[in-house]
Coordinates of C-alpha atoms in Angstrom, one line a residue:
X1270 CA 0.0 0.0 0.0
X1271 CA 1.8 3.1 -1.4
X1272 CA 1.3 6.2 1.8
X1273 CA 0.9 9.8 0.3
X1274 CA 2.0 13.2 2.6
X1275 CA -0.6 14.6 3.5
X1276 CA -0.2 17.6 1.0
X1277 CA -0.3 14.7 -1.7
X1278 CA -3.4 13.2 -0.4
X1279 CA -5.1 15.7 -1.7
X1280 CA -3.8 15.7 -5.3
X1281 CA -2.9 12.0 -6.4
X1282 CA -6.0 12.0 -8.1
X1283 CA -6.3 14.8 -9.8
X1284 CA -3.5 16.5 -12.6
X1285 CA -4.9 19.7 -14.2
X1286 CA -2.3 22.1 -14.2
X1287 CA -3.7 24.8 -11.5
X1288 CA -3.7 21.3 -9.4
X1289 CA -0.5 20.6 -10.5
X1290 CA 0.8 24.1 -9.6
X1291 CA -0.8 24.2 -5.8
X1292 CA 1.0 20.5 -5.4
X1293 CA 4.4 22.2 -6.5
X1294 CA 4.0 25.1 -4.7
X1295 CA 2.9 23.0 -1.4
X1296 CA 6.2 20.9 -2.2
X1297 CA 8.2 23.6 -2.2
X1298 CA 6.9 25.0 1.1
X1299 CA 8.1 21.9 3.1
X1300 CA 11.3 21.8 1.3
X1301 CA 12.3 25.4 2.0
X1302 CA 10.9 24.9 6.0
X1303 CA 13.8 22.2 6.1
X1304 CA 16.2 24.3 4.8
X1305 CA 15.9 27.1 6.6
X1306 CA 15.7 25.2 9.7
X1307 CA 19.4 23.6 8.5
X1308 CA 20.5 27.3 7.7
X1309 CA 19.6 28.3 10.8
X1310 CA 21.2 25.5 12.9
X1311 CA 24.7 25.7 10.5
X1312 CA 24.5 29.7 11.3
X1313 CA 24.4 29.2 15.1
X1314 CA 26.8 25.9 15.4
X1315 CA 30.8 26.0 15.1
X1316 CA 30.0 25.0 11.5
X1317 CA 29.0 28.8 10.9
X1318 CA 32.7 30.2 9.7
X1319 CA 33.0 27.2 7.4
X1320 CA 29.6 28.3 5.8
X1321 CA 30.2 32.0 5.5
X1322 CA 33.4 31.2 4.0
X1323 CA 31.7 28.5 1.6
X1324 CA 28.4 31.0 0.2
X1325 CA 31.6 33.9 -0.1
X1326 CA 34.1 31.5 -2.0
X1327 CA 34.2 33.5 -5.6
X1328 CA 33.1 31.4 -8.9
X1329 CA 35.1 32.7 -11.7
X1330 CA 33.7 32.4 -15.5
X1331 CA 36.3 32.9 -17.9
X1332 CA 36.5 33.2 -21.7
X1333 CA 38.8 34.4 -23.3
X1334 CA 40.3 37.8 -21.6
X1335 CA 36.9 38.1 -20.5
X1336 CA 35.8 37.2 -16.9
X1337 CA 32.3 37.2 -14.8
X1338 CA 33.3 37.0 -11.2
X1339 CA 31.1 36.5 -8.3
X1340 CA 30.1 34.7 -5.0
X1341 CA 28.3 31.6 -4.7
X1342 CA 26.2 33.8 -2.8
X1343 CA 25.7 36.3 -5.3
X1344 CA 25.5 33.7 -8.4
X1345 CA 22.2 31.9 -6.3
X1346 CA 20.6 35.5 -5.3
X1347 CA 21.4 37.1 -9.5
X1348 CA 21.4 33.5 -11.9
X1349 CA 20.0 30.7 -10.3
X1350 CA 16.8 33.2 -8.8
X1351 CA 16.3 34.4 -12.6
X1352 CA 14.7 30.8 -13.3
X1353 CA 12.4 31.3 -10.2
X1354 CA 11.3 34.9 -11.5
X1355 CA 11.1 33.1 -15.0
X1356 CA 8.5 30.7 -13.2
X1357 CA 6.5 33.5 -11.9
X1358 CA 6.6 35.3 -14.9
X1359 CA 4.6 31.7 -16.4
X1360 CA 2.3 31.6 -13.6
X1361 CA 1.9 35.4 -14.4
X1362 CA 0.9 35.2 -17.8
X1363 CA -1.4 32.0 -17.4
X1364 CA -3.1 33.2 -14.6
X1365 CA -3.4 36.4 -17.0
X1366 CA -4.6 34.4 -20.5
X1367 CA -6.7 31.3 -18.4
X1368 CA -6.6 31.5 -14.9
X1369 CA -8.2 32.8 -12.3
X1370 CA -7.2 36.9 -13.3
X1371 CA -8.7 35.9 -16.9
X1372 CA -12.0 36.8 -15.6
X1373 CA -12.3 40.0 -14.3
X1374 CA -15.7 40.1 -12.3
X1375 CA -13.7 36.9 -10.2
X1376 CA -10.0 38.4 -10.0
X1377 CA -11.0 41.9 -8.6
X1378 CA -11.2 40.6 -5.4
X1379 CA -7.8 39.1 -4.8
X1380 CA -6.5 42.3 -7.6
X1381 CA -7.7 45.2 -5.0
X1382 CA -6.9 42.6 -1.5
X1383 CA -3.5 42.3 -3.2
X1384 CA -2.7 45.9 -4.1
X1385 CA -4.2 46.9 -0.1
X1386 CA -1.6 44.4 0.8
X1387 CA 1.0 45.8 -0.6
X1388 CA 0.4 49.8 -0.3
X1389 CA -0.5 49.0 3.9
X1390 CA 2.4 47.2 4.9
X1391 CA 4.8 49.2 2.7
X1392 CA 3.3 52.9 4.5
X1393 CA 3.2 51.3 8.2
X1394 CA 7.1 50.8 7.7
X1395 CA 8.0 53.8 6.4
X1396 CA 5.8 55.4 8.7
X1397 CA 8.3 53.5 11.9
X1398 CA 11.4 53.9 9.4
X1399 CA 10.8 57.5 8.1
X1400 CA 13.8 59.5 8.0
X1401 CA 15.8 56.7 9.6
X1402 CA 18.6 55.0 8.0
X1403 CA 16.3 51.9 7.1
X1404 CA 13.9 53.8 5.6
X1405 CA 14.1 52.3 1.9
X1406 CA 13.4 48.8 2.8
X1407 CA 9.7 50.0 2.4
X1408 CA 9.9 47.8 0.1
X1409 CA 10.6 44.2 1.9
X1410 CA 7.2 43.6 3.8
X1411 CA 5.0 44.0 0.2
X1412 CA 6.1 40.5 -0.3
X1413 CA 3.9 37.2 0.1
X1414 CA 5.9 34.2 -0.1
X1415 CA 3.4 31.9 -2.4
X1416 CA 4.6 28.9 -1.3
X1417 CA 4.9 28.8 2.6
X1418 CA 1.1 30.7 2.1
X1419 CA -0.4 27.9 0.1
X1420 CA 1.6 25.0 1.9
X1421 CA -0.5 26.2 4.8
X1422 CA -4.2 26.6 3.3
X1423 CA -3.9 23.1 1.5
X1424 CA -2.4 21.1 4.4
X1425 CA -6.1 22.5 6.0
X1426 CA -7.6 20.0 3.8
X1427 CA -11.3 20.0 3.2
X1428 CA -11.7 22.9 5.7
X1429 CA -11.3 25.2 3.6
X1430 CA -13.2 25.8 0.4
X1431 CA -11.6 25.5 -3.0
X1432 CA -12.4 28.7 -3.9
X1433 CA -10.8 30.3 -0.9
X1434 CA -7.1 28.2 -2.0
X1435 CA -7.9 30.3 -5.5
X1436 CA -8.4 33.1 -4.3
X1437 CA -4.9 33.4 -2.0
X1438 CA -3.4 32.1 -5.4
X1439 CA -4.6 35.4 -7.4
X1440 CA -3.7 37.3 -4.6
X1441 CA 0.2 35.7 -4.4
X1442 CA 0.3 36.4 -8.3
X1443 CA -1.0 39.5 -8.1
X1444 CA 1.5 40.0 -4.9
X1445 CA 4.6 39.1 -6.9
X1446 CA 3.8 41.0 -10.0
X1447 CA 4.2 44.3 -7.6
X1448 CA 7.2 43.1 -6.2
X1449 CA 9.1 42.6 -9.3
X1450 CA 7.6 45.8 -10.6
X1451 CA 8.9 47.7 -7.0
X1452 CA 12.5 45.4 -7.5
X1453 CA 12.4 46.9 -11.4
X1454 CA 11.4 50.2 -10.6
X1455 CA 12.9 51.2 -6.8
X1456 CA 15.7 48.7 -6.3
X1457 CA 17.8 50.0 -9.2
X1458 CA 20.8 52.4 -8.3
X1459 CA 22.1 52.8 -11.8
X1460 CA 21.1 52.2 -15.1
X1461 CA 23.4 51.7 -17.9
X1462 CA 21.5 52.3 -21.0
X1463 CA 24.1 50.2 -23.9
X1464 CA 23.6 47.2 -21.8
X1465 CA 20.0 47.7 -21.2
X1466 CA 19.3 48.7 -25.0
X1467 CA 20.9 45.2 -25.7
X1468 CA 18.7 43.3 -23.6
X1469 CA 15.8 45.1 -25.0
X1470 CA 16.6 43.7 -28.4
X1471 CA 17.1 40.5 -26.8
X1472 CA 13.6 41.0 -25.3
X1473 CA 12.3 41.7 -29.5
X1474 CA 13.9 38.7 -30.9
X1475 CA 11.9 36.6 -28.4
X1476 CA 8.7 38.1 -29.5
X1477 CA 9.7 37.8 -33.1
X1478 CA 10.4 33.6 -32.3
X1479 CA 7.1 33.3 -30.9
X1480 CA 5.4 35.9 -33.7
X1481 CA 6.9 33.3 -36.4
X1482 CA 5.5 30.5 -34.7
X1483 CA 8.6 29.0 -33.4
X1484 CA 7.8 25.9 -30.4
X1485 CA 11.6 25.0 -29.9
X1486 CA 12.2 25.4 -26.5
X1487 CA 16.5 26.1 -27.4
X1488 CA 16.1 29.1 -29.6
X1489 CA 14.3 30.8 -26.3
X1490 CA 16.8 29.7 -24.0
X1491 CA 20.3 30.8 -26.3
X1492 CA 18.5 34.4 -26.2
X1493 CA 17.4 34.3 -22.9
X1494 CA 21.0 33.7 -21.5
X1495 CA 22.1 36.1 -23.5
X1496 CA 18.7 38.8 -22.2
X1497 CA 19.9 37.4 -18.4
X1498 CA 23.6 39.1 -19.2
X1499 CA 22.6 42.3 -20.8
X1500 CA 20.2 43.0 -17.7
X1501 CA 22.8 42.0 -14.9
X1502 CA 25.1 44.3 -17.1
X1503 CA 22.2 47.4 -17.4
X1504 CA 22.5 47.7 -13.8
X1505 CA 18.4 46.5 -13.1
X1506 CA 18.2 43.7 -11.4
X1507 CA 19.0 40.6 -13.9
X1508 CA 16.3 38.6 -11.9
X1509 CA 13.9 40.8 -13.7
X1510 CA 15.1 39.1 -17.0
X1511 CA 13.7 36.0 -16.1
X1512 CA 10.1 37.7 -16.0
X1513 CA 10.6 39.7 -19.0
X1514 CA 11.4 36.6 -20.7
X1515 CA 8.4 34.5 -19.4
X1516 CA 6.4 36.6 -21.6
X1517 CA 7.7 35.7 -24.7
X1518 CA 7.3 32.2 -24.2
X1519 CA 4.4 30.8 -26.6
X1520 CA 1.0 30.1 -24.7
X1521 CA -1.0 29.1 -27.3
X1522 CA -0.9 25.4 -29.4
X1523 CA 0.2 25.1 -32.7
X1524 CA -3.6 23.1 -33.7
X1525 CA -6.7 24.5 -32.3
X1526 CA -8.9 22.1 -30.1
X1527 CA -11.2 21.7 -32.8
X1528 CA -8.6 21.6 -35.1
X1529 CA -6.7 18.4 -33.2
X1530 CA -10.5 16.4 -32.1
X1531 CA -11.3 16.4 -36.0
X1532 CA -8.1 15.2 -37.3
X1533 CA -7.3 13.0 -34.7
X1534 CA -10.7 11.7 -35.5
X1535 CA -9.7 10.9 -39.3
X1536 CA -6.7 9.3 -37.9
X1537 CA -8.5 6.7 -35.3
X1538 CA -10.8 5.5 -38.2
X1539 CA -8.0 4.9 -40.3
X1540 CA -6.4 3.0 -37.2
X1541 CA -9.6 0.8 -36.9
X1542 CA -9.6 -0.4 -40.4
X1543 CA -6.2 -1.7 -40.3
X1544 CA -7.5 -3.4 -37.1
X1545 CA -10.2 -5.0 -38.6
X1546 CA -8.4 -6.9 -40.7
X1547 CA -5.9 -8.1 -38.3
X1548 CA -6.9 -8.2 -34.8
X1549 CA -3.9 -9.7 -33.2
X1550 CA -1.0 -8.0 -35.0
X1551 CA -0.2 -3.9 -34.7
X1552 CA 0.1 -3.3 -38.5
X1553 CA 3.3 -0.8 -39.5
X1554 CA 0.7 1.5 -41.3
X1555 CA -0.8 1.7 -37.7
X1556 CA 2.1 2.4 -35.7
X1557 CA 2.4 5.4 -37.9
X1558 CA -0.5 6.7 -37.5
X1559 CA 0.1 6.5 -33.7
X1560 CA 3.3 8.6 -33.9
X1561 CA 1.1 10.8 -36.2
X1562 CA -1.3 11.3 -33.1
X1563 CA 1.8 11.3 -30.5
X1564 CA 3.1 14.2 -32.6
X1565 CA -0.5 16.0 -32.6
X1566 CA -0.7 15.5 -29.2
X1567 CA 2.8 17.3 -28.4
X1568 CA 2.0 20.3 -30.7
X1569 CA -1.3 20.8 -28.4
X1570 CA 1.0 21.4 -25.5
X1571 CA 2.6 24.9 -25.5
X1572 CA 6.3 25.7 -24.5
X1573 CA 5.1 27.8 -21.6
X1574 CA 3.1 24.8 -19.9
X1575 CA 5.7 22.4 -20.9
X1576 CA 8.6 24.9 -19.0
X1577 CA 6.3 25.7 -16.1
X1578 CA 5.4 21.8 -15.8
X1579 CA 9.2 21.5 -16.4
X1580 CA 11.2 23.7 -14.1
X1581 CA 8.9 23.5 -11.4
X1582 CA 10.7 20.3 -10.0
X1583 CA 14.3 22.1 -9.8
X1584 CA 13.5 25.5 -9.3
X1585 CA 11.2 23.1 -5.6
X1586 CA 14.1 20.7 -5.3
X1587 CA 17.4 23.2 -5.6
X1588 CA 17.1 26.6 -6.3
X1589 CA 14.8 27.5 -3.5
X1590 CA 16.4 25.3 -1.3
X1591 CA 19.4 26.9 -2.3
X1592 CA 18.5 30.1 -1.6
X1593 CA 17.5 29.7 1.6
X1594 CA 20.2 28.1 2.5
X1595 CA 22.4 31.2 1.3
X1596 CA 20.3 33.7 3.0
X1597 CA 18.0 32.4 5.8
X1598 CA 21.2 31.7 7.9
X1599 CA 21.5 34.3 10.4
X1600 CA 23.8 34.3 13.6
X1601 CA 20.9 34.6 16.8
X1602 CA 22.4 35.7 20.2
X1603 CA 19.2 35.0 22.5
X1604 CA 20.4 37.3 24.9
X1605 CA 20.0 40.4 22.5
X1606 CA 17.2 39.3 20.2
X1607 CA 14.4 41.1 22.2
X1608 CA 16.6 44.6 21.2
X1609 CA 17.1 43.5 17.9
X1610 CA 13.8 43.1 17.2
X1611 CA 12.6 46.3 18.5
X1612 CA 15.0 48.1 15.9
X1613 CA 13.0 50.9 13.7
X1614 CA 13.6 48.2 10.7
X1615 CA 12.7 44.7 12.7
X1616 CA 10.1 46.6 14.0
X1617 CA 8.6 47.7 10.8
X1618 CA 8.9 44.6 8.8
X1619 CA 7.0 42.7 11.5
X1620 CA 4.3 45.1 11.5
X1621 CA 4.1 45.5 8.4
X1622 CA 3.6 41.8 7.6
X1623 CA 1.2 41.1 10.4
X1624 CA -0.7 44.3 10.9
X1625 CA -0.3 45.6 7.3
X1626 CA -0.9 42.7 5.4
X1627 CA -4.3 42.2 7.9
X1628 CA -5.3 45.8 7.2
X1629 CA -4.5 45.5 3.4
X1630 CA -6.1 42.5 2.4
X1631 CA -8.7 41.9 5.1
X1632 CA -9.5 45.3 5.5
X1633 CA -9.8 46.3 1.7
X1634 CA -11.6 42.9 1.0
X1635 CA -14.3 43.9 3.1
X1636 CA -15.1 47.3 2.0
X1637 CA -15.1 46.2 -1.8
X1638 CA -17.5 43.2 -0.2
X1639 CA -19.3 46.1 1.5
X1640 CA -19.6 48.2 -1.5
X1641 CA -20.7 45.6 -4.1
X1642 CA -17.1 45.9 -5.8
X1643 CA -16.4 42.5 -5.3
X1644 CA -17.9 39.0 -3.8
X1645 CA -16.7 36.7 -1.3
X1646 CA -15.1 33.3 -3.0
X1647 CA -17.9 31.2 -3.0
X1648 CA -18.3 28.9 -0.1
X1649 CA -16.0 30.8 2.2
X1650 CA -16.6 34.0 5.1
X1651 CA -14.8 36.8 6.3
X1652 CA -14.0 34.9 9.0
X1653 CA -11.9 32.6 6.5
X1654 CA -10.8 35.8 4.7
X1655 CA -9.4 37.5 7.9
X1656 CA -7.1 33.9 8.2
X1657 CA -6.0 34.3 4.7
X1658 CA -4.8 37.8 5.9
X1659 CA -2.8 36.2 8.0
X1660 CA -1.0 33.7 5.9
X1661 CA -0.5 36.8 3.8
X1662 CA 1.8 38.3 5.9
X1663 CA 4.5 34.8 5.1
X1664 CA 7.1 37.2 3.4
X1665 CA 10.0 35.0 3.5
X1666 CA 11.9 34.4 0.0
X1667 CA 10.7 37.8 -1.9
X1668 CA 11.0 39.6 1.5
X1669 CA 14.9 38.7 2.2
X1670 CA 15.5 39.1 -1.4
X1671 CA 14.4 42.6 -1.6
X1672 CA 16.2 43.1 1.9
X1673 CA 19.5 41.9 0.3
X1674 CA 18.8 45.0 -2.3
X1675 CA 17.1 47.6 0.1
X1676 CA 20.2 47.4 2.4
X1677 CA 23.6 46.1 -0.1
X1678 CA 26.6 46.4 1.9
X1679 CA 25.0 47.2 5.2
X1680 CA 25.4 43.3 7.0
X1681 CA 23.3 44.9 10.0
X1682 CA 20.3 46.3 8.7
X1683 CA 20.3 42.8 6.5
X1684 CA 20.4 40.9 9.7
X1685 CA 17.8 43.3 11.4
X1686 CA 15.5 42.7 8.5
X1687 CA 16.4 39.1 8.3
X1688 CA 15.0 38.7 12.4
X1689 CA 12.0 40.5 11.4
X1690 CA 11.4 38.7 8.4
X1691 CA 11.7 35.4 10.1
X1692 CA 9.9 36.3 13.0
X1693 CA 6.5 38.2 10.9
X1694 CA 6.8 35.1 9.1
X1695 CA 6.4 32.6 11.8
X1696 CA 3.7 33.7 13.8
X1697 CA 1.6 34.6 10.6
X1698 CA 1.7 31.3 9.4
X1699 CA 0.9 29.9 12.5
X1700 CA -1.6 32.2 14.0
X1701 CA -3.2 32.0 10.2
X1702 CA -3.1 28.7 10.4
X1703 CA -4.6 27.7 13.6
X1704 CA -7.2 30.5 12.8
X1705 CA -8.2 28.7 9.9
X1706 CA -7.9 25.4 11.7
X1707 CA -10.1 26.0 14.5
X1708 CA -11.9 29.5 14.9
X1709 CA -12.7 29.9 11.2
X1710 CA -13.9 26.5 10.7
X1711 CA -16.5 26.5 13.8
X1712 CA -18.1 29.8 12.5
X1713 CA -18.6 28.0 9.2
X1714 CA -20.0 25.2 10.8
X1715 CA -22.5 27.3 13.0
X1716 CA -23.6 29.1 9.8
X1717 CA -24.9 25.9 8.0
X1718 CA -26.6 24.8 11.3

């Protein structure tokens, strides 16, 4: 008898790609949990020299006379993080074309709760940071980290309503599309327009691929390493490449669906009469036509959903991980955390992600509720909505990624924002999560009574 996690339980039947999606997401919530838990006991054990000196050993890539020299540290947070914006950028674009911010009477909800949880958390620390040397880390509690947020709702199982686990999933892709917009527009000290005039031409070719109707996956990658260069060169963030690039990947099949059902059709009846006349042998003329119908199936699938469906595994299984590994390993003396975390920048980061994310997208969920904006997801209540809040307020990955731009060069208001980040983090995920567990689940049950 095969046994199933119980994330998995809830998707070994089922293989549609938003399903697909929450099961990678959930994934790669448990896996970065572990490894931050390791980076936190390698950061506070006599191993922590050895694994400074390790994420700060300089990678050298050499050709010819010329040279691109960086940290381990540095080629995770600038190269290996571009494929993770490049995933967004997908999810992006299909929740754009298909998914759940196709429709716009549905995806104004989670659009406005997003946008109020952004703008809320973003004024409360400036408001604590203003004038301050912190103060342009504004920036770092925006962030929702996707998949710590949805790891939570679906490990809650049946208690929460479907629509409820879509509606935090607009919200997260709604969430990041700001923070790579802030990263593009705010986190940039210096633009260097050759470079950046490069990678926009870079940026053309792509569209021009998928303009001529080009489904090779190669042609997209050769210019996309060479768009990933240009940007790290420009001086913007070469992360932002990654997303720039997602939307040049085709999302539309070669063959209509009508197109494929009616010639596939043709095909099966000429399958059938070879069939007929013998039953017990696969004629060659048939296994033809069944590479015929492997090859009409293939064209059906786009390169989008084929890199999505792809690169989700590695970007879950090492680049994440990875990542936190890098950057969630912070040196804690006990005996001073209670001052650390009452710095102007701790401070704001966790009330930001607590009280601003609460504010933002429980508060403004409500009023567009209240003002016949917008409708609750169907099946769920406030009460639910007030626990997605919550779980809102997980900033994690996009929140120490921004901190690592907000405050370059200055290793204590890194590690001040690191302790806040870590510790908005923790008790939003589990306050959300026990609110949804318990309190939000017995006012659903009284209201069907």
């Amino acid at each position: 008898m095969k046994l199933y996690a119980p994330w998995e339980k809830a998707f070994k039947k089922v293989s549609t790609p938003f399903e697909h999606f929450l099961h990678a997401q959930t994934t790669t919530g448990m896996i970065l949990m572990f490894m931050t838990v390791v980076a936190l006991i390698l950061a506070n054990t006599p191993l922590t020299e050895s694994y400074a000196h390790f994420f700060h050993t300089k990678v050298d890539l050499t050709v010819g006379s010329w040279q691109l020299s960086h940290t381990i540290h540095h080629w995770i947070n600038d190269g290996l993080m571009a494929i993770f914006f490049f995933i967004i950028g997908l999810e992006i674009k299909r929740e754009v074309l298909v998914g759940e911010l196709s429709n716009i009477k549905v995806a104004i909800l989670p659009i406005l709760a997003a946008i109020g949880g952004m703008i809320f958390p973003a004024l409360i620390f400036w408001a604590i940071n203003h004038g301050g040397e912190g103060a342009a880390g504004w920036g770092i509690p925006m962030a929702t980290d996707i998949a710590f947020a949805i790891s939570a709702l679906v490990l809650l199982g049946k208690r929460v309503p479907t629509a409820l686990v879509t509606f935090l999933v607009a919200l997260a892709i709604v969430d990041d599309l700001g923070a790579v917009l802030v990263i593009a527009l705010f986190y940039t000290e210096q633009i260097h327009m050759i470079p950046l005039l490069l990678a926009g031409g870079a940026f053309l070719i792509l569209i021009a691929f998928n303009r001529f109707g080009i489904h090779m996956i190669l042609p997209y990658f050769i210019v996309g390493l060479f768009l990933w260069f240009f940007m790290l060169e420009s001086g913007v963030h070469a992360t932002i490449a990654g997303v720039i690039a997602a939307m040049a990947i085709p999302s539309k099949p070669k063959q209509t669906p009508s197109e494929f059902t009616k010639e596939t059709k043709i095909l099966l009846d000429e399958y059938e009469v070879y069939q007929k006349e013998d039953p017990h042998t696969l004629h060659e003329e048939q296994k033809a036509i069944l590479r015929n119908i492997q090859d009409r199936i293939d064209a059906m699938g786009t390169p989008a959903a084929r890199l999505e469906r792809g690169l989700h595994l590695p970007v879950a299984l090492i680049i994440i991980p990875l990542f936190a590994l890098a950057n969630a390993g912070i040196s804690i003396d006990f005996s001073s955390i209670g001052t650390t975390i009452r710095e102007p920048v701790s401070l704001g980061i966790i009330a930001g992600l607590i009280m601003g994310k609460v504010l933002g997208i429980f508060g403004v969920a409500w009023l567009a509720i209240k003002l016949n904006i917008a409708r609750l997801p169907k099946g769920s209540s406030m009460n639910q909505i007030f626990g997605v809040a919550f779980l809102g307020g997980i900033g994690f990955t996009m929140s120490i990624f921004v901190a690592d731009l907000a405050f370059a060069g200055n290793n204590t208001l890194i590690f001040q924002a690191k302790v806040g980040i870590l510790a908005a983090s923790l008790f939003a995920g589990f306050f959300g999560f026990l609110w949804l567990r318990y309190i939000a689940k017995g006012e659903k049950q009284r209201s069907l009574s």
